[in-house]
Amino acid sequence: MSALFQNYARRPVHIVKGQGTIVTDATGKDYLDFISGIAVVSLGHAHPAIVEAIQKQSEKLWHVSNLFESPEQEQLAATLVKDTPFAHAFFCNSGAEANEAAIKLARKHTQKNVIITFEQSFHGRTFGAMSATGQDKVKQGFGPLLETFRTIPYNDKKQLEAAIDDDVAAIMLEAIQGEGGVHQLDPDFAQAITDICQAKGILLIVDEVQTGIGRTGTRYAFEQANLTPDIMTLAKGLGGGFPIGAMLGSSELFTSFGPGTHGTTFGGNPLAVAVAKTVTDIVFQEAFLQEVKEKSDYLMQKLQVALPKEQFTIRGSGLLLGIECPGDVVPLIQQAEKAGLLLVQAGGNVIRLLPPLTVTYEEMDQAIDILSSVLLAEQPVNA
């Protein structure tokens, strides 16, 4: 019997090393990694710049506590908030922690309790983040959750307007619902949210845990939508594989998070910050982001040619794409894995593509060949 809790439906593959987009299991078999640790390994496995950053920082300082000043945190915060609606950052260890901080800040600043969230959203598995999540499967078995979240359909203006009252502190959303099925924010709905927040003094929280740090072809996904967030959360790709999360907030919120209001032991530790600074130095270059957009266009066009639109719907942005299939995708993902391509689902019938941002065109071609072979074998086109 395993000494581990069996809270993960683990696949029978033991990955032992990785380089770029390629990972190798314990038997020596290579795979194209189009999961990237679920949008985490943004610069691929064992990127030389990240390896060097960890090595250098590990010889200087690992941990000293947030009781002391950190010029490195200041530098990273300045990079993240530059040319955005935000002015300040709080560093933590994960996306769920970042979302917990966002929820606390919104409630404390407004002195209101209700936060509107959306069906099929995913914000984490801690109690606050789980309560915010719009998926029942995440909540089952844990008893009463926080009652101050109102979860409504995504992209539904009428339901949004009906949910607004004087008790609402914030609206919390993902610009693209990654876990929930790669659903994108409708422009008209984004405008409605913006109008309501401005008219009612409601804060807007954008969860960019999966979409942030270049994943959609811009620094942050909200930059492609008509949204002006007051609070944004980050994690996953920010550390390129090393655990770090962040919550960014506007200048108006500064005094609501004073000394003693929130904290973390490990958040923003020197190792994590050194890695995140390295990641942002690379990803935030305009040429790099432009290349992500070009790769996205290439991958999208190739998939649209390879897969019949009568059977498959392809959507998403940047290198966060989803393929909606006619039925359950688990068998398809298993077949792709056997053929050397690692994939992850999003909802019951969507295959999510999350390659490293450094994926090559040749690797995308290889992945498309495997995908089309698997999907068309399972869903043959009528002659």
mmCIF file of C-alpha atoms in Angstrom:
data_model
loop_
_atom_site.group_PDB
_atom_site.id
_atom_site.type_symbol
_atom_site.label_atom_id
_atom_site.label_comp_id
_atom_site.label_asym_id
_atom_site.label_seq_id
_atom_site.Cartn_x
_atom_site.Cartn_y
_atom_site.Cartn_z
ATOM 1 C CA MET A 1 0.000 0.000 0.000
ATOM 2 C CA SER A 2 1.256 3.471 -0.850
ATOM 3 C CA ALA A 3 2.343 5.825 1.910
ATOM 4 C CA LEU A 4 0.723 8.640 -0.083
ATOM 5 C CA PHE A 5 -2.882 9.782 0.069
ATOM 6 C CA GLN A 6 -4.503 8.786 -3.208
ATOM 7 C CA ASN A 7 -5.938 12.229 -3.971
ATOM 8 C CA TYR A 8 -4.451 12.283 -7.478
ATOM 9 C CA ALA A 9 -5.571 10.070 -10.346
ATOM 10 C CA ARG A 10 -1.963 9.492 -11.324
ATOM 11 C CA ARG A 11 -0.952 8.262 -14.742
ATOM 12 C CA PRO A 12 1.316 5.203 -14.925
ATOM 13 C CA VAL A 13 4.280 7.221 -16.245
ATOM 14 C CA HIS A 14 7.303 8.173 -14.136
ATOM 15 C CA ILE A 15 8.975 11.226 -15.662
ATOM 16 C CA VAL A 16 12.632 11.401 -14.654
ATOM 17 C CA LYS A 17 14.060 14.255 -16.726
ATOM 18 C CA GLY A 18 13.199 16.978 -19.184
ATOM 19 C CA GLN A 19 14.827 19.355 -21.627
ATOM 20 C CA GLY A 20 12.820 22.023 -23.385
ATOM 21 C CA THR A 21 9.568 20.455 -24.597
ATOM 22 C CA ILE A 22 10.830 16.862 -24.304
ATOM 23 C CA VAL A 23 10.489 14.755 -21.148
ATOM 24 C CA THR A 24 11.750 11.226 -20.588
ATOM 25 C CA ASP A 25 10.261 8.508 -18.415
ATOM 26 C CA ALA A 26 11.981 5.866 -16.324
ATOM 27 C CA THR A 27 12.007 3.400 -19.238
ATOM 28 C CA GLY A 28 13.812 5.867 -21.514
ATOM 29 C CA LYS A 29 10.751 6.761 -23.586
ATOM 30 C CA ASP A 30 10.525 10.388 -24.775
ATOM 31 C CA TYR A 31 7.345 12.473 -24.883
ATOM 32 C CA LEU A 32 6.360 15.860 -26.230
ATOM 33 C CA ASP A 33 5.151 17.723 -23.141
ATOM 34 C CA PHE A 34 2.064 19.714 -24.113
ATOM 35 C CA ILE A 35 0.993 19.995 -20.472
ATOM 36 C CA SER A 36 3.981 21.944 -19.121
ATOM 37 C CA GLY A 37 3.032 21.066 -15.563
ATOM 38 C CA ILE A 38 -0.407 22.607 -16.369
ATOM 39 C CA ALA A 39 0.924 25.889 -17.811
ATOM 40 C CA VAL A 40 3.792 26.086 -15.321
ATOM 41 C CA VAL A 41 6.996 25.274 -17.217
ATOM 42 C CA SER A 42 6.698 28.401 -19.344
ATOM 43 C CA LEU A 43 10.282 28.344 -20.673
ATOM 44 C CA GLY A 44 10.482 24.570 -20.993
ATOM 45 C CA HIS A 45 12.271 22.084 -18.788
ATOM 46 C CA ALA A 46 15.748 22.898 -17.473
ATOM 47 C CA HIS A 47 16.010 26.249 -19.243
ATOM 48 C CA PRO A 48 19.675 27.312 -18.937
ATOM 49 C CA ALA A 49 18.868 30.791 -17.610
ATOM 50 C CA ILE A 50 16.643 29.393 -14.860
ATOM 51 C CA VAL A 51 19.185 26.733 -13.928
ATOM 52 C CA GLU A 52 21.840 29.416 -13.644
ATOM 53 C CA ALA A 53 19.594 31.688 -11.565
ATOM 54 C CA ILE A 54 18.846 28.922 -9.072
ATOM 55 C CA GLN A 55 22.492 27.889 -8.841
ATOM 56 C CA LYS A 56 23.708 31.434 -8.217
ATOM 57 C CA GLN A 57 21.010 32.301 -5.684
ATOM 58 C CA SER A 58 21.363 28.969 -3.856
ATOM 59 C CA GLU A 59 24.948 29.885 -3.029
ATOM 60 C CA LYS A 60 23.904 33.209 -1.499
ATOM 61 C CA LEU A 61 20.576 33.043 0.376
ATOM 62 C CA TRP A 62 17.568 30.709 0.405
ATOM 63 C CA HIS A 63 15.337 32.132 3.097
ATOM 64 C CA VAL A 64 15.402 35.006 5.560
ATOM 65 C CA SER A 65 11.684 35.775 6.255
ATOM 66 C CA ASN A 66 9.545 38.668 5.166
ATOM 67 C CA LEU A 67 10.431 40.439 8.412
ATOM 68 C CA PHE A 68 13.358 41.915 6.484
ATOM 69 C CA GLU A 69 13.582 44.227 3.482
ATOM 70 C CA SER A 70 13.894 42.604 0.063
ATOM 71 C CA PRO A 71 15.216 44.760 -2.795
ATOM 72 C CA GLU A 72 14.791 41.741 -5.090
ATOM 73 C CA GLN A 73 11.063 41.552 -4.315
ATOM 74 C CA GLU A 74 10.851 45.295 -4.996
ATOM 75 C CA GLN A 75 12.482 44.796 -8.402
ATOM 76 C CA LEU A 76 10.186 41.936 -9.365
ATOM 77 C CA ALA A 77 7.112 43.854 -8.195
ATOM 78 C CA ALA A 78 8.136 46.866 -10.272
ATOM 79 C CA THR A 79 8.492 44.654 -13.347
ATOM 80 C CA LEU A 80 5.076 43.068 -12.866
ATOM 81 C CA VAL A 81 3.164 46.313 -12.312
ATOM 82 C CA LYS A 82 4.899 48.391 -15.008
ATOM 83 C CA ASP A 83 2.429 49.874 -17.517
ATOM 84 C CA THR A 84 -0.564 48.257 -15.803
ATOM 85 C CA PRO A 85 -3.448 49.448 -13.579
ATOM 86 C CA PHE A 86 -1.521 48.046 -10.601
ATOM 87 C CA ALA A 87 0.941 49.684 -8.251
ATOM 88 C CA HIS A 88 1.775 47.072 -5.612
ATOM 89 C CA ALA A 89 2.465 43.336 -5.287
ATOM 90 C CA PHE A 90 2.215 40.680 -2.600
ATOM 91 C CA PHE A 91 4.180 37.451 -3.115
ATOM 92 C CA CYS A 92 3.093 34.005 -2.007
ATOM 93 C CA ASN A 93 3.628 30.394 -3.120
ATOM 94 C CA SER A 94 0.715 29.378 -5.351
ATOM 95 C CA GLY A 95 -2.333 30.452 -7.286
ATOM 96 C CA ALA A 96 -4.736 29.427 -4.542
ATOM 97 C CA GLU A 97 -2.790 31.538 -2.043
ATOM 98 C CA ALA A 98 -2.821 34.495 -4.438
ATOM 99 C CA ASN A 99 -6.582 34.176 -4.816
ATOM 100 C CA GLU A 100 -7.063 33.930 -1.049
ATOM 101 C CA ALA A 101 -5.101 37.172 -0.701
ATOM 102 C CA ALA A 102 -7.250 38.794 -3.409
ATOM 103 C CA ILE A 103 -10.475 37.763 -1.675
ATOM 104 C CA LYS A 104 -9.247 39.077 1.676
ATOM 105 C CA LEU A 105 -8.073 42.370 0.185
ATOM 106 C CA ALA A 106 -11.343 42.967 -1.685
ATOM 107 C CA ARG A 107 -13.453 42.331 1.396
ATOM 108 C CA LYS A 108 -11.269 44.352 3.707
ATOM 109 C CA HIS A 109 -11.036 47.337 1.379
ATOM 110 C CA THR A 110 -14.754 47.528 0.571
ATOM 111 C CA GLN A 111 -16.044 46.306 3.938
ATOM 112 C CA LYS A 112 -18.494 44.228 1.904
ATOM 113 C CA ASN A 113 -18.734 40.467 1.747
ATOM 114 C CA VAL A 114 -20.234 39.251 -1.554
ATOM 115 C CA ILE A 115 -18.009 38.282 -4.480
ATOM 116 C CA ILE A 116 -19.534 37.301 -7.818
ATOM 117 C CA THR A 117 -17.861 34.395 -9.617
ATOM 118 C CA PHE A 118 -18.756 32.250 -12.603
ATOM 119 C CA GLU A 119 -19.810 28.724 -13.491
ATOM 120 C CA GLN A 120 -16.971 26.484 -14.723
ATOM 121 C CA SER A 121 -14.391 28.763 -13.107
ATOM 122 C CA PHE A 122 -11.457 27.388 -11.129
ATOM 123 C CA HIS A 123 -9.683 29.442 -8.474
ATOM 124 C CA GLY A 124 -8.021 26.833 -6.246
ATOM 125 C CA ARG A 125 -8.668 24.269 -3.524
ATOM 126 C CA THR A 126 -8.268 26.189 -0.274
ATOM 127 C CA PHE A 127 -11.591 27.008 1.370
ATOM 128 C CA GLY A 128 -11.941 30.552 0.062
ATOM 129 C CA ALA A 129 -10.700 29.711 -3.427
ATOM 130 C CA MET A 130 -12.798 26.537 -3.506
ATOM 131 C CA SER A 131 -15.883 28.507 -2.490
ATOM 132 C CA ALA A 132 -15.168 30.907 -5.363
ATOM 133 C CA THR A 133 -14.807 28.071 -7.871
ATOM 134 C CA GLY A 134 -17.819 27.405 -10.092
ATOM 135 C CA GLN A 135 -17.465 23.623 -10.327
ATOM 136 C CA ASP A 136 -19.400 21.352 -7.966
ATOM 137 C CA LYS A 137 -16.967 18.447 -8.405
ATOM 138 C CA VAL A 138 -14.290 20.468 -6.604
ATOM 139 C CA LYS A 139 -16.581 21.160 -3.618
ATOM 140 C CA GLN A 140 -18.215 17.798 -2.983
ATOM 141 C CA GLY A 141 -17.785 16.273 0.464
ATOM 142 C CA PHE A 142 -16.363 19.276 2.310
ATOM 143 C CA GLY A 143 -19.511 20.504 4.015
ATOM 144 C CA PRO A 144 -20.661 24.119 4.135
ATOM 145 C CA LEU A 145 -18.457 26.520 2.219
ATOM 146 C CA LEU A 146 -18.273 30.317 2.379
ATOM 147 C CA GLU A 147 -21.747 31.612 1.597
ATOM 148 C CA THR A 148 -20.720 35.023 0.307
ATOM 149 C CA PHE A 149 -19.983 33.953 -3.269
ATOM 150 C CA ARG A 150 -22.651 34.256 -5.949
ATOM 151 C CA THR A 151 -21.853 32.021 -8.889
ATOM 152 C CA ILE A 152 -23.569 32.867 -12.161
ATOM 153 C CA PRO A 153 -23.242 31.741 -15.815
ATOM 154 C CA TYR A 154 -20.198 32.997 -17.709
ATOM 155 C CA ASN A 155 -20.850 35.570 -20.452
ATOM 156 C CA ASP A 156 -24.463 36.150 -19.329
ATOM 157 C CA LYS A 157 -25.133 39.905 -18.969
ATOM 158 C CA LYS A 158 -28.681 39.528 -17.654
ATOM 159 C CA GLN A 159 -27.608 37.176 -14.865
ATOM 160 C CA LEU A 160 -24.754 39.513 -14.011
ATOM 161 C CA GLU A 161 -27.034 42.531 -13.738
ATOM 162 C CA ALA A 162 -29.461 40.552 -11.568
ATOM 163 C CA ALA A 163 -26.682 39.518 -9.185
ATOM 164 C CA ILE A 164 -25.564 43.075 -8.411
ATOM 165 C CA ASP A 165 -26.641 44.742 -5.184
ATOM 166 C CA ASP A 166 -25.152 46.941 -2.464
ATOM 167 C CA ASP A 167 -23.459 43.971 -0.752
ATOM 168 C CA VAL A 168 -21.152 43.144 -3.699
ATOM 169 C CA ALA A 169 -17.481 43.783 -3.000
ATOM 170 C CA ALA A 170 -15.996 42.375 -6.205
ATOM 171 C CA ILE A 171 -16.420 40.425 -9.412
ATOM 172 C CA MET A 172 -13.838 37.645 -9.823
ATOM 173 C CA LEU A 173 -13.158 35.986 -13.168
ATOM 174 C CA GLU A 174 -10.726 34.326 -15.541
ATOM 175 C CA ALA A 175 -10.268 36.003 -18.931
ATOM 176 C CA ILE A 176 -10.048 32.452 -20.304
ATOM 177 C CA GLN A 177 -11.446 29.615 -18.224
ATOM 178 C CA GLY A 178 -8.644 27.099 -18.624
ATOM 179 C CA GLU A 179 -9.708 24.317 -16.271
ATOM 180 C CA GLY A 180 -13.377 24.835 -17.112
ATOM 181 C CA GLY A 181 -13.068 24.120 -20.843
ATOM 182 C CA VAL A 182 -11.012 26.938 -22.446
ATOM 183 C CA HIS A 183 -13.946 29.351 -22.574
ATOM 184 C CA GLN A 184 -13.103 32.931 -23.545
ATOM 185 C CA LEU A 185 -14.599 36.136 -22.236
ATOM 186 C CA ASP A 186 -17.081 37.656 -24.680
ATOM 187 C CA PRO A 187 -16.183 41.290 -25.534
ATOM 188 C CA ASP A 188 -19.723 42.517 -24.808
ATOM 189 C CA PHE A 189 -19.653 40.779 -21.437
ATOM 190 C CA ALA A 190 -16.286 42.348 -20.639
ATOM 191 C CA GLN A 191 -17.773 45.756 -21.427
ATOM 192 C CA ALA A 192 -20.767 45.045 -19.183
ATOM 193 C CA ILE A 193 -18.450 44.092 -16.304
ATOM 194 C CA THR A 194 -16.393 47.240 -16.811
ATOM 195 C CA ASP A 195 -19.496 49.445 -16.851
ATOM 196 C CA ILE A 196 -20.969 47.842 -13.726
ATOM 197 C CA CYS A 197 -17.720 48.029 -11.747
ATOM 198 C CA GLN A 198 -17.258 51.697 -12.597
ATOM 199 C CA ALA A 199 -20.873 52.640 -11.919
ATOM 200 C CA LYS A 200 -21.217 50.728 -8.639
ATOM 201 C CA GLY A 201 -17.701 51.049 -7.216
ATOM 202 C CA ILE A 202 -17.214 47.278 -7.383
ATOM 203 C CA LEU A 203 -13.693 45.873 -7.509
ATOM 204 C CA LEU A 204 -12.645 43.632 -10.409
ATOM 205 C CA ILE A 205 -10.396 40.654 -9.643
ATOM 206 C CA VAL A 206 -8.871 38.899 -12.652
ATOM 207 C CA ASP A 207 -7.398 35.449 -11.980
ATOM 208 C CA GLU A 208 -4.428 35.133 -14.346
ATOM 209 C CA VAL A 209 -2.893 32.127 -12.604
ATOM 210 C CA GLN A 210 -3.037 30.111 -15.834
ATOM 211 C CA THR A 211 -3.216 32.871 -18.447
ATOM 212 C CA GLY A 212 -0.579 35.282 -17.140
ATOM 213 C CA ILE A 213 3.122 35.672 -17.977
ATOM 214 C CA GLY A 214 2.867 35.431 -21.761
ATOM 215 C CA ARG A 215 0.662 32.350 -22.023
ATOM 216 C CA THR A 216 -1.863 34.114 -24.283
ATOM 217 C CA GLY A 217 0.670 36.143 -26.284
ATOM 218 C CA THR A 218 0.608 39.253 -24.099
ATOM 219 C CA ARG A 219 2.021 39.737 -20.617
ATOM 220 C CA TYR A 220 -1.444 39.252 -19.161
ATOM 221 C CA ALA A 221 -4.643 38.049 -20.820
ATOM 222 C CA PHE A 222 -6.696 40.998 -19.556
ATOM 223 C CA GLU A 223 -4.662 43.223 -21.887
ATOM 224 C CA GLN A 224 -6.566 41.639 -24.778
ATOM 225 C CA ALA A 225 -9.962 42.387 -23.245
ATOM 226 C CA ASN A 226 -11.825 45.554 -22.295
ATOM 227 C CA LEU A 227 -11.016 45.083 -18.617
ATOM 228 C CA THR A 228 -9.282 47.276 -16.045
ATOM 229 C CA PRO A 229 -8.727 45.063 -13.006
ATOM 230 C CA ASP A 230 -8.221 46.413 -9.518
ATOM 231 C CA ILE A 231 -6.616 43.131 -8.444
ATOM 232 C CA MET A 232 -4.865 40.402 -10.427
ATOM 233 C CA THR A 233 -3.467 37.058 -9.340
ATOM 234 C CA LEU A 234 -0.521 35.158 -10.816
ATOM 235 C CA ALA A 235 1.343 31.891 -10.254
ATOM 236 C CA LYS A 236 2.096 28.902 -12.525
ATOM 237 C CA GLY A 237 4.211 30.376 -15.364
ATOM 238 C CA LEU A 238 5.636 33.140 -13.158
ATOM 239 C CA GLY A 239 8.169 30.736 -11.660
ATOM 240 C CA GLY A 240 8.782 28.619 -14.750
ATOM 241 C CA GLY A 241 8.463 25.526 -12.560
ATOM 242 C CA PHE A 242 9.547 26.979 -9.211
ATOM 243 C CA PRO A 243 6.694 27.680 -6.759
ATOM 244 C CA ILE A 244 5.720 31.354 -6.557
ATOM 245 C CA GLY A 245 2.468 33.282 -6.667
ATOM 246 C CA ALA A 246 1.625 36.965 -6.684
ATOM 247 C CA MET A 247 -1.295 39.286 -6.114
ATOM 248 C CA LEU A 248 -1.136 42.706 -7.743
ATOM 249 C CA GLY A 249 -3.341 45.591 -6.656
ATOM 250 C CA SER A 250 -4.058 49.195 -7.584
ATOM 251 C CA SER A 251 -2.716 52.140 -5.601
ATOM 252 C CA GLU A 252 -6.148 52.765 -4.043
ATOM 253 C CA LEU A 253 -5.879 49.450 -2.198
ATOM 254 C CA PHE A 254 -2.480 50.113 -0.629
ATOM 255 C CA THR A 255 -3.635 51.154 2.838
ATOM 256 C CA SER A 256 -5.996 48.159 3.177
ATOM 257 C CA PHE A 257 -3.089 45.708 3.400
ATOM 258 C CA GLY A 258 -1.023 47.236 6.173
ATOM 259 C CA PRO A 259 1.330 45.422 8.587
ATOM 260 C CA GLY A 260 -0.241 42.338 10.143
ATOM 261 C CA THR A 261 -3.223 42.109 7.773
ATOM 262 C CA HIS A 262 -1.818 39.234 5.703
ATOM 263 C CA GLY A 263 1.398 37.264 5.438
ATOM 264 C CA THR A 264 3.298 34.168 4.440
ATOM 265 C CA THR A 265 6.399 32.366 5.663
ATOM 266 C CA PHE A 266 7.860 31.249 2.346
ATOM 267 C CA GLY A 267 6.235 33.664 -0.106
ATOM 268 C CA GLY A 268 8.675 35.699 -2.164
ATOM 269 C CA ASN A 269 11.707 33.836 -0.861
ATOM 270 C CA PRO A 270 15.032 34.648 -2.563
ATOM 271 C CA LEU A 271 15.134 31.484 -4.673
ATOM 272 C CA ALA A 272 11.605 31.981 -6.016
ATOM 273 C CA VAL A 273 12.167 35.666 -6.737
ATOM 274 C CA ALA A 274 15.448 34.999 -8.541
ATOM 275 C CA VAL A 275 13.684 32.538 -10.835
ATOM 276 C CA ALA A 276 10.657 34.766 -11.436
ATOM 277 C CA LYS A 277 12.902 37.720 -12.295
ATOM 278 C CA THR A 278 14.670 35.515 -14.846
ATOM 279 C CA VAL A 279 11.369 34.352 -16.353
ATOM 280 C CA THR A 280 9.940 37.850 -16.698
ATOM 281 C CA ASP A 281 13.198 39.204 -18.137
ATOM 282 C CA ILE A 282 12.786 36.712 -20.978
ATOM 283 C CA VAL A 283 9.018 36.502 -21.447
ATOM 284 C CA PHE A 284 8.261 40.222 -21.231
ATOM 285 C CA GLN A 285 10.473 41.036 -24.208
ATOM 286 C CA GLU A 286 8.266 42.228 -27.073
ATOM 287 C CA ALA A 287 9.982 39.913 -29.555
ATOM 288 C CA PHE A 288 9.318 36.907 -27.334
ATOM 289 C CA LEU A 289 5.619 37.753 -26.930
ATOM 290 C CA GLN A 290 5.298 38.323 -30.661
ATOM 291 C CA GLU A 291 6.756 34.880 -31.283
ATOM 292 C CA VAL A 292 4.182 33.339 -28.926
ATOM 293 C CA LYS A 293 1.428 34.968 -31.009
ATOM 294 C CA GLU A 294 2.968 33.664 -34.232
ATOM 295 C CA LYS A 295 3.285 30.151 -32.820
ATOM 296 C CA SER A 296 -0.327 30.335 -31.674
ATOM 297 C CA ASP A 297 -1.515 31.358 -35.143
ATOM 298 C CA TYR A 298 0.501 28.538 -36.695
ATOM 299 C CA LEU A 299 -0.793 25.921 -34.265
ATOM 300 C CA MET A 300 -4.388 27.089 -34.599
ATOM 301 C CA GLN A 301 -4.287 27.097 -38.413
ATOM 302 C CA LYS A 302 -2.648 23.681 -38.584
ATOM 303 C CA LEU A 303 -5.231 22.209 -36.221
ATOM 304 C CA GLN A 304 -8.101 23.722 -38.186
ATOM 305 C CA VAL A 305 -6.767 22.127 -41.364
ATOM 306 C CA ALA A 306 -6.094 18.765 -39.725
ATOM 307 C CA LEU A 307 -9.364 18.392 -37.779
ATOM 308 C CA PRO A 308 -12.831 18.561 -39.408
ATOM 309 C CA LYS A 309 -14.759 21.538 -38.036
ATOM 310 C CA GLU A 310 -17.971 19.470 -38.123
ATOM 311 C CA GLN A 311 -16.554 17.326 -35.313
ATOM 312 C CA PHE A 312 -14.016 19.488 -33.489
ATOM 313 C CA THR A 313 -14.115 23.058 -32.210
ATOM 314 C CA ILE A 314 -10.769 24.756 -31.576
ATOM 315 C CA ARG A 315 -10.600 27.812 -29.331
ATOM 316 C CA GLY A 316 -8.314 29.721 -27.028
ATOM 317 C CA SER A 317 -5.548 32.275 -27.256
ATOM 318 C CA GLY A 318 -1.773 32.160 -27.409
ATOM 319 C CA LEU A 319 -0.492 28.769 -26.323
ATOM 320 C CA LEU A 320 -3.591 27.990 -24.291
ATOM 321 C CA LEU A 321 -5.793 26.190 -26.803
ATOM 322 C CA GLY A 322 -8.668 23.776 -26.418
ATOM 323 C CA ILE A 323 -10.060 21.149 -28.779
ATOM 324 C CA GLU A 324 -13.696 20.372 -28.052
ATOM 325 C CA CYS A 325 -14.423 16.780 -29.047
ATOM 326 C CA PRO A 326 -17.690 14.886 -29.594
ATOM 327 C CA GLY A 327 -17.282 12.752 -26.462
ATOM 328 C CA ASP A 328 -15.123 11.890 -23.463
ATOM 329 C CA VAL A 329 -11.508 12.839 -24.135
ATOM 330 C CA VAL A 330 -9.819 10.639 -21.522
ATOM 331 C CA PRO A 331 -9.348 7.679 -23.925
ATOM 332 C CA LEU A 332 -7.982 10.069 -26.545
ATOM 333 C CA ILE A 333 -5.466 11.530 -24.113
ATOM 334 C CA GLN A 334 -4.383 8.010 -23.161
ATOM 335 C CA GLN A 335 -3.855 7.081 -26.804
ATOM 336 C CA ALA A 336 -1.854 10.246 -27.426
ATOM 337 C CA GLU A 337 0.314 9.462 -24.419
ATOM 338 C CA LYS A 338 1.107 6.031 -25.829
ATOM 339 C CA ALA A 339 2.095 7.747 -29.068
ATOM 340 C CA GLY A 340 4.440 10.103 -27.213
ATOM 341 C CA LEU A 341 2.332 13.242 -26.625
ATOM 342 C CA LEU A 342 1.316 14.402 -23.138
ATOM 343 C CA LEU A 343 -2.023 16.225 -22.953
ATOM 344 C CA VAL A 344 -4.506 17.286 -20.280
ATOM 345 C CA GLN A 345 -8.264 17.700 -20.395
ATOM 346 C CA ALA A 346 -10.375 20.749 -19.578
ATOM 347 C CA GLY A 347 -13.876 19.755 -18.689
ATOM 348 C CA GLY A 348 -15.289 16.437 -19.880
ATOM 349 C CA ASN A 349 -14.871 16.842 -23.621
ATOM 350 C CA VAL A 350 -12.047 19.342 -24.203
ATOM 351 C CA ILE A 351 -8.374 18.570 -24.770
ATOM 352 C CA ARG A 352 -6.166 21.397 -23.534
ATOM 353 C CA LEU A 353 -2.889 22.256 -25.272
ATOM 354 C CA LEU A 354 -0.341 23.959 -23.012
ATOM 355 C CA PRO A 355 3.112 23.561 -24.547
ATOM 356 C CA PRO A 356 6.055 25.559 -23.212
ATOM 357 C CA LEU A 357 6.197 29.041 -24.721
ATOM 358 C CA THR A 358 9.537 27.960 -26.176
ATOM 359 C CA VAL A 359 8.016 25.092 -28.186
ATOM 360 C CA THR A 360 9.450 24.828 -31.705
ATOM 361 C CA TYR A 361 7.521 24.688 -34.976
ATOM 362 C CA GLU A 362 8.871 21.193 -35.585
ATOM 363 C CA GLU A 363 7.548 20.067 -32.200
ATOM 364 C CA MET A 364 4.145 21.581 -32.965
ATOM 365 C CA ASP A 365 4.074 19.702 -36.272
ATOM 366 C CA GLN A 366 4.906 16.456 -34.475
ATOM 367 C CA ALA A 367 2.158 17.065 -31.929
ATOM 368 C CA ILE A 368 -0.399 17.824 -34.644
ATOM 369 C CA ASP A 369 0.506 14.598 -36.445
ATOM 370 C CA ILE A 370 -0.090 12.580 -33.273
ATOM 371 C CA LEU A 371 -3.262 14.468 -32.396
ATOM 372 C CA SER A 372 -4.847 14.118 -35.813
ATOM 373 C CA SER A 373 -3.939 10.444 -35.980
ATOM 374 C CA VAL A 374 -5.515 9.753 -32.577
ATOM 375 C CA LEU A 375 -8.583 11.953 -32.960
ATOM 376 C CA LEU A 376 -9.463 10.924 -36.496
ATOM 377 C CA ALA A 377 -8.938 7.256 -35.698
ATOM 378 C CA GLU A 378 -11.473 7.600 -32.886
ATOM 379 C CA GLN A 379 -13.828 9.906 -34.805
ATOM 380 C CA PRO A 380 -13.655 8.864 -38.479
ATOM 381 C CA VAL A 381 -15.021 11.315 -41.036
ATOM 382 C CA ASN A 382 -17.846 9.975 -43.201
ATOM 383 C CA ALA A 383 -16.801 9.569 -46.827
#
